[in-house]
Amino acid sequence: MIVILKSGSSKEAIAEVIQEVEKLGYTPHPIFGELQTVVAAIGDERTHHTLESLTVLPQVERVLPVQKRFKLVSRESRSADTVVDVDGIKIGGSGFAIMAGPCSVESEEQLIATAKAVKAAGATILRGGAFKPRTSPYEFQGLGREGLKLLAYAKQQTGLKIITEVLSERDVETVAGTADILQIGARNAQNFQLLIECARSRKPVLLKRGMSQRIEEWLLSAEYILSNGNPNVLLCERGIRTFETYTRNTLDLGAVAIAKKESHLPVVVDPSQGCGRADLVKVLSRGAVAVGADALLIEVHPNPAEALSDGQQQIDFNVFSQLVAELEPILTATQRERV
Ligand code: PEP
Ligand code: MN
């Protein structure tokens, strides 16, 4: 960390800062300028006490961190792309995957029809919420365990892998019994106990970005999972809340490019929650792939107008197969292979 002192600080004031830096476990290296003095504090900021508290001293102007707060998720700790193996489907590196299915599992008929259609179009992983995080307690909350059974049945019928959301710590074991990927929703992105419990399951985890999470905070959430022994994390950009009203959320494709630079983890884009509009899902999917996404998570429903949740953003089978076909030239241009 760098401690910047106010100009004109006395020798005693500078000495006091040097002493405090030492007390907190760092080696101080003062640099005396003509007007201002700065103290470079050498030591590992991730294991030592933060020096930010020194700003309470009247002679300290600012304290600047040098190191990043995340370690295991950073490109510095691993330069090669991480490839997450979802029961044989290898996402990341050159491998690009499509996960698709309904927002919520509603019935056997709805789920099996969707699973067959998305598989025929090119998806290899079936999505579908059994436990649903709804803003209102009066809205459809999902089929719960019954939904998990239907997902297991769909897997058996089609061979598709399963991604489904786990809402609470107490359901991790149950959901992990069916899911090949545990989805952590935007509303739980900083539920650290849930992150730790999912880490312990050792299953691949798809971590949605919280709707008002900064990129650094999102990566720190991922750090919780890696530092608890589970390296199989897929980051997922799903739009953030902004002042814009044309869309439900603002899909932040810039964050995808940044996450790919800062981290070795695969990045997934969810254009469905990302904009909340069925008419934009195709074009945003193309943008996501062009910007470097390693997978897409897309809501598909046999009849979106009758969906029990998120009907406005779900696409039908026809649009989904067009979407997949339209990705092909971009995948070829970016040397990605569908897995
Ligand atoms: C979903 O995928 O249906 C969902 C609820 O996602 P999010 O957590 O991103 O809102
Ligand atoms: Mn949804």
Coordinates of C-alpha atoms and ligand atoms in Angstrom, one line a residue:
M1 CA 0.0 0.0 0.0
I2 CA 1.1 3.6 -0.5
V3 CA 0.4 6.1 2.2
I4 CA 0.4 9.7 0.9
L5 CA 1.1 12.4 3.5
K6 CA -0.2 15.9 3.4
S7 CA 2.2 18.5 2.0
G8 CA 4.2 20.3 4.7
S9 CA 3.9 17.4 7.3
S10 CA 6.5 17.8 10.0
K11 CA 9.3 15.3 10.6
E12 CA 7.6 14.1 13.7
A13 CA 4.3 13.5 11.8
I14 CA 6.1 11.5 9.1
A15 CA 7.9 9.5 11.8
E16 CA 4.6 8.7 13.4
V17 CA 3.2 7.3 10.1
I18 CA 6.4 5.2 9.6
Q19 CA 6.0 3.8 13.1
E20 CA 2.3 2.9 12.6
V21 CA 3.1 1.2 9.2
E22 CA 5.7 -1.0 11.0
K23 CA 3.3 -1.7 13.9
L24 CA 0.8 -3.1 11.4
G25 CA 3.3 -5.5 10.0
Y26 CA 4.6 -3.8 6.9
T27 CA 8.1 -2.6 6.0
P28 CA 8.0 1.2 5.5
H29 CA 9.9 2.8 2.6
P30 CA 9.5 6.6 2.9
I31 CA 10.1 8.7 -0.2
F32 CA 10.8 12.3 0.6
G33 CA 9.6 14.7 -2.1
E34 CA 10.1 18.4 -2.2
L35 CA 6.6 19.1 -1.1
Q36 CA 5.1 15.8 -0.2
T37 CA 6.2 12.6 1.4
V38 CA 4.8 9.2 0.5
V39 CA 5.4 5.9 2.5
A40 CA 5.5 2.7 0.4
A41 CA 4.4 -0.1 2.8
I42 CA 5.8 -3.4 1.7
G43 CA 3.9 -6.5 2.8
D44 CA 1.0 -8.8 1.6
E45 CA -2.2 -6.7 1.8
R46 CA -4.3 -9.8 1.7
T47 CA -2.9 -11.3 4.9
H48 CA -2.0 -8.1 6.8
H49 CA -4.2 -5.6 8.5
T50 CA -5.4 -2.9 6.1
L51 CA -3.6 0.4 6.3
E52 CA -6.7 2.3 5.2
S53 CA -7.3 3.0 8.9
L54 CA -4.3 5.4 8.8
T55 CA -6.5 8.0 7.1
V56 CA -7.7 8.9 10.6
L57 CA -4.3 10.5 11.2
P58 CA -4.5 14.2 10.4
Q59 CA -1.2 14.2 8.4
V60 CA -2.4 11.4 6.1
E61 CA -4.0 12.5 2.9
R62 CA -4.8 9.1 1.2
V63 CA -4.0 5.4 1.4
L64 CA -3.8 3.6 -1.9
P65 CA -3.9 -0.2 -2.3
V66 CA -1.4 -1.7 -4.8
Q67 CA -2.5 -5.3 -4.8
K68 CA -5.9 -6.7 -5.9
R69 CA -8.2 -8.0 -3.2
F70 CA -8.8 -11.3 -5.0
K71 CA -6.1 -13.8 -5.4
L72 CA -7.2 -17.3 -6.5
V73 CA -9.6 -16.0 -9.2
S74 CA -7.1 -13.6 -10.7
R75 CA -5.2 -14.1 -13.9
E76 CA -2.0 -13.4 -11.9
S77 CA -2.4 -16.6 -10.0
R78 CA -3.2 -18.6 -13.1
S79 CA -2.6 -17.3 -16.6
A80 CA -4.2 -20.1 -18.6
D81 CA -8.0 -20.2 -19.0
T82 CA -9.7 -22.5 -16.5
V83 CA -11.8 -25.2 -18.1
V84 CA -14.7 -26.3 -16.0
D85 CA -15.7 -29.9 -16.6
V86 CA -19.4 -30.4 -16.3
D87 CA -19.7 -34.1 -16.3
G88 CA -17.7 -34.3 -19.6
I89 CA -18.8 -30.9 -21.1
K90 CA -15.7 -28.8 -20.9
I91 CA -16.5 -25.1 -20.7
G92 CA -13.8 -22.5 -21.2
G93 CA -10.7 -22.3 -23.3
S94 CA -11.9 -23.1 -26.8
G95 CA -15.0 -24.8 -25.5
F96 CA -18.3 -22.9 -25.8
A97 CA -21.6 -24.2 -24.3
I98 CA -25.2 -23.4 -24.6
M99 CA -27.4 -23.8 -21.5
A100 CA -31.1 -23.4 -22.2
G101 CA -34.6 -24.2 -20.8
P102 CA -37.5 -22.6 -19.0
C103 CA -37.2 -20.0 -16.3
S104 CA -39.1 -22.3 -14.0
V105 CA -39.9 -26.0 -14.2
E106 CA -43.7 -26.0 -14.5
S107 CA -44.8 -29.5 -15.5
E108 CA -43.4 -32.7 -17.0
E109 CA -44.9 -31.8 -20.4
Q110 CA -43.4 -28.3 -20.5
L111 CA -40.0 -29.5 -19.3
I112 CA -39.6 -32.5 -21.6
A113 CA -40.9 -30.7 -24.7
T114 CA -38.4 -27.9 -24.0
A115 CA -35.5 -30.2 -23.2
K116 CA -36.0 -32.1 -26.5
A117 CA -36.3 -28.8 -28.5
V118 CA -33.2 -27.2 -27.0
K119 CA -31.2 -30.4 -27.4
A120 CA -32.2 -30.6 -31.1
A121 CA -31.1 -27.0 -31.6
G122 CA -27.7 -27.5 -30.0
A123 CA -27.9 -27.0 -26.2
T124 CA -26.1 -29.5 -24.1
I125 CA -27.2 -28.3 -20.6
L126 CA -30.8 -27.9 -19.5
R127 CA -31.7 -25.0 -17.2
G128 CA -34.9 -24.8 -15.2
G129 CA -35.6 -23.3 -11.7
A130 CA -37.2 -25.7 -9.2
F131 CA -36.7 -23.3 -6.3
K132 CA -37.5 -19.8 -7.5
P133 CA -36.4 -16.5 -5.9
R134 CA -39.5 -14.3 -6.5
T135 CA -39.8 -10.6 -5.6
S136 CA -43.3 -11.1 -4.3
P137 CA -44.3 -14.0 -2.0
Y138 CA -47.6 -14.3 -4.0
E139 CA -45.9 -15.2 -7.2
F140 CA -45.1 -18.8 -8.3
Q141 CA -42.3 -20.1 -6.0
G142 CA -41.4 -23.1 -8.1
L143 CA -42.2 -26.8 -7.7
G144 CA -39.4 -27.4 -5.3
R145 CA -38.4 -31.1 -4.9
E146 CA -41.0 -32.1 -7.4
G147 CA -39.2 -29.8 -9.9
L148 CA -35.9 -31.5 -9.1
K149 CA -37.5 -34.9 -9.9
L150 CA -38.7 -33.6 -13.2
L151 CA -35.2 -32.3 -14.0
A152 CA -33.7 -35.7 -13.2
Y153 CA -36.3 -37.3 -15.5
A154 CA -35.5 -34.9 -18.3
K155 CA -31.8 -35.7 -17.9
Q156 CA -32.5 -39.4 -18.1
Q157 CA -34.7 -38.9 -21.2
T158 CA -32.3 -36.6 -23.1
G159 CA -28.8 -36.9 -21.7
L160 CA -28.7 -33.2 -21.1
K161 CA -26.8 -32.0 -18.1
I162 CA -28.7 -30.0 -15.5
I163 CA -28.3 -26.5 -14.1
T164 CA -30.7 -25.3 -11.4
E165 CA -30.7 -22.7 -8.7
V166 CA -30.0 -23.4 -5.1
L167 CA -31.7 -20.8 -2.9
S168 CA -30.5 -21.7 0.5
E169 CA -27.7 -23.4 2.4
R170 CA -30.1 -26.0 3.7
D171 CA -31.0 -27.2 0.2
V172 CA -27.4 -27.5 -1.2
E173 CA -27.2 -31.3 -0.6
T174 CA -30.7 -32.0 -2.1
V175 CA -30.1 -29.8 -5.2
A176 CA -26.6 -31.2 -5.7
G177 CA -28.2 -34.6 -5.9
T178 CA -29.8 -33.6 -9.2
A179 CA -27.8 -30.7 -10.6
D180 CA -24.6 -30.9 -12.6
I181 CA -24.2 -27.2 -12.0
L182 CA -25.4 -25.3 -8.9
Q183 CA -26.7 -21.9 -9.9
I184 CA -26.3 -19.1 -7.4
G185 CA -28.8 -16.4 -8.2
A186 CA -28.2 -12.6 -8.4
R187 CA -30.1 -12.1 -5.1
N188 CA -27.7 -14.5 -3.3
A189 CA -24.4 -13.4 -4.9
Q190 CA -23.2 -12.1 -1.5
N191 CA -24.8 -14.8 0.6
F192 CA -21.4 -15.9 1.8
Q193 CA -22.6 -18.9 3.8
L194 CA -24.4 -20.2 0.8
L195 CA -21.3 -19.7 -1.3
I196 CA -19.2 -21.7 1.2
E197 CA -21.7 -24.5 1.3
C198 CA -21.8 -24.7 -2.5
A199 CA -18.0 -24.8 -2.5
R200 CA -18.1 -27.8 -0.1
S201 CA -20.3 -29.7 -2.5
R202 CA -17.5 -29.7 -5.0
K203 CA -20.0 -29.4 -7.8
P204 CA -19.5 -26.8 -10.6
V205 CA -21.0 -23.5 -9.5
L206 CA -22.5 -20.8 -11.7
L207 CA -22.2 -17.6 -9.9
K208 CA -24.6 -14.8 -11.1
R209 CA -23.4 -11.2 -10.6
G210 CA -25.5 -9.4 -8.0
M211 CA -27.8 -6.8 -9.5
S212 CA -25.8 -4.0 -7.9
Q213 CA -22.5 -5.7 -7.5
R214 CA -19.3 -4.1 -8.7
I215 CA -17.0 -6.4 -10.8
E216 CA -14.5 -6.5 -7.9
E217 CA -17.2 -7.6 -5.5
W218 CA -18.4 -10.3 -7.9
L219 CA -14.9 -11.6 -8.2
L220 CA -14.6 -11.6 -4.4
S221 CA -17.7 -13.7 -4.2
A222 CA -16.1 -16.2 -6.6
E223 CA -13.0 -16.0 -4.4
Y224 CA -15.1 -17.3 -1.5
I225 CA -15.8 -20.5 -3.5
L226 CA -12.3 -21.0 -4.7
S227 CA -10.8 -20.3 -1.3
N228 CA -13.1 -22.9 0.2
G229 CA -11.7 -25.6 -2.0
N230 CA -13.9 -25.5 -5.2
P231 CA -12.1 -24.3 -8.3
N232 CA -15.1 -25.1 -10.6
V233 CA -16.7 -21.7 -10.9
L234 CA -18.4 -20.2 -13.8
L235 CA -19.0 -16.4 -13.5
C236 CA -22.3 -15.2 -15.0
E237 CA -23.1 -11.7 -16.1
R238 CA -26.9 -11.2 -16.0
G239 CA -27.4 -7.5 -16.2
I240 CA -27.2 -4.9 -13.5
R241 CA -29.8 -2.4 -12.2
T242 CA -29.4 1.0 -13.7
F243 CA -31.6 4.1 -14.3
E244 CA -32.6 2.7 -17.7
T245 CA -36.3 1.7 -18.1
Y246 CA -36.3 0.3 -21.7
T247 CA -34.8 -2.9 -20.3
R248 CA -35.4 -4.8 -17.0
N249 CA -31.6 -4.8 -16.4
T250 CA -28.6 -3.4 -18.3
L251 CA -26.6 -6.2 -19.7
D252 CA -23.0 -5.3 -19.0
L253 CA -20.9 -6.8 -21.8
G254 CA -18.0 -4.6 -20.8
A255 CA -17.9 -6.5 -17.5
V256 CA -17.6 -9.7 -19.5
A257 CA -14.5 -8.4 -21.2
I258 CA -13.1 -7.2 -17.9
A259 CA -13.8 -10.5 -16.1
K260 CA -12.0 -12.4 -18.9
K261 CA -9.0 -10.1 -18.4
E262 CA -8.9 -10.1 -14.6
S263 CA -9.8 -13.8 -14.1
H264 CA -9.0 -17.2 -15.6
L265 CA -12.6 -18.4 -14.9
P266 CA -15.1 -19.0 -17.7
V267 CA -17.7 -16.3 -18.1
V268 CA -21.3 -17.1 -19.0
V269 CA -23.8 -14.5 -20.2
D270 CA -27.5 -14.6 -19.4
P271 CA -29.2 -12.3 -21.9
S272 CA -32.7 -13.3 -20.7
Q273 CA -32.4 -11.8 -17.2
G274 CA -29.9 -9.4 -18.8
C275 CA -32.5 -7.4 -20.7
G276 CA -35.8 -8.9 -19.8
R277 CA -37.1 -8.7 -23.4
A278 CA -37.6 -11.7 -25.7
D279 CA -37.0 -9.5 -28.7
L280 CA -33.4 -8.7 -27.7
V281 CA -32.2 -12.1 -26.7
K282 CA -30.8 -13.1 -30.1
V283 CA -28.9 -9.9 -30.7
L284 CA -27.4 -9.8 -27.2
S285 CA -26.4 -13.4 -27.5
R286 CA -24.4 -12.6 -30.6
G287 CA -22.8 -9.6 -28.8
A288 CA -21.9 -11.8 -25.8
V289 CA -20.2 -14.4 -27.9
A290 CA -18.3 -11.7 -29.9
V291 CA -17.0 -10.2 -26.6
G292 CA -15.7 -13.6 -25.4
A293 CA -18.4 -15.3 -23.4
D294 CA -17.7 -19.0 -22.8
A295 CA -21.3 -20.0 -22.5
L296 CA -24.9 -18.7 -22.7
L297 CA -27.7 -19.3 -20.3
I298 CA -31.0 -18.7 -22.2
E299 CA -34.7 -18.9 -21.1
V300 CA -36.8 -21.0 -23.6
H301 CA -40.4 -21.9 -23.1
P302 CA -42.9 -23.8 -25.4
N303 CA -45.4 -20.9 -25.0
P304 CA -43.8 -17.9 -23.3
A305 CA -47.2 -16.1 -23.1
E306 CA -48.3 -18.8 -20.7
A307 CA -45.1 -19.0 -18.6
L308 CA -45.5 -18.9 -14.8
S309 CA -42.5 -16.7 -14.5
D310 CA -40.5 -14.3 -16.7
G311 CA -42.8 -14.8 -19.7
Q312 CA -41.7 -11.5 -21.2
Q313 CA -38.1 -12.6 -21.7
Q314 CA -38.5 -16.2 -22.7
I315 CA -38.1 -17.2 -26.3
D316 CA -39.9 -20.0 -28.1
F317 CA -38.3 -23.0 -29.8
N318 CA -38.2 -21.4 -33.2
V319 CA -36.4 -18.3 -32.1
F320 CA -34.0 -20.4 -30.1
S321 CA -32.9 -22.5 -33.0
Q322 CA -32.4 -19.4 -35.1
L323 CA -30.4 -18.0 -32.3
V324 CA -28.0 -21.0 -32.2
A325 CA -27.7 -21.0 -36.0
E326 CA -26.8 -17.3 -36.0
L327 CA -24.0 -17.8 -33.5
E328 CA -22.1 -20.2 -35.8
P329 CA -20.2 -17.6 -37.9
I330 CA -19.1 -15.8 -34.7
L331 CA -18.0 -19.0 -33.1
T332 CA -15.9 -19.9 -36.2
A333 CA -14.4 -16.4 -36.3
T334 CA -13.4 -16.5 -32.7
Q335 CA -12.1 -20.1 -32.9
R336 CA -14.6 -21.6 -30.5
E337 CA -16.0 -25.0 -30.6
R338 CA -19.5 -25.9 -29.3
V339 CA -19.3 -28.4 -26.4
Ligands
PEP1 C1 -33.1 -17.1 -13.3 O1 -32.1 -17.5 -13.9 O2 -34.3 -17.4 -13.6 C2 -32.9 -16.1 -12.2 C3 -33.9 -15.9 -11.3 O3 -31.8 -15.4 -12.4 P1 -31.2 -14.2 -11.5 O4 -30.7 -14.7 -10.3 O5 -30.1 -13.7 -12.4 O6 -32.3 -13.1 -11.4
MN2 MN -35.9 -16.2 -15.0

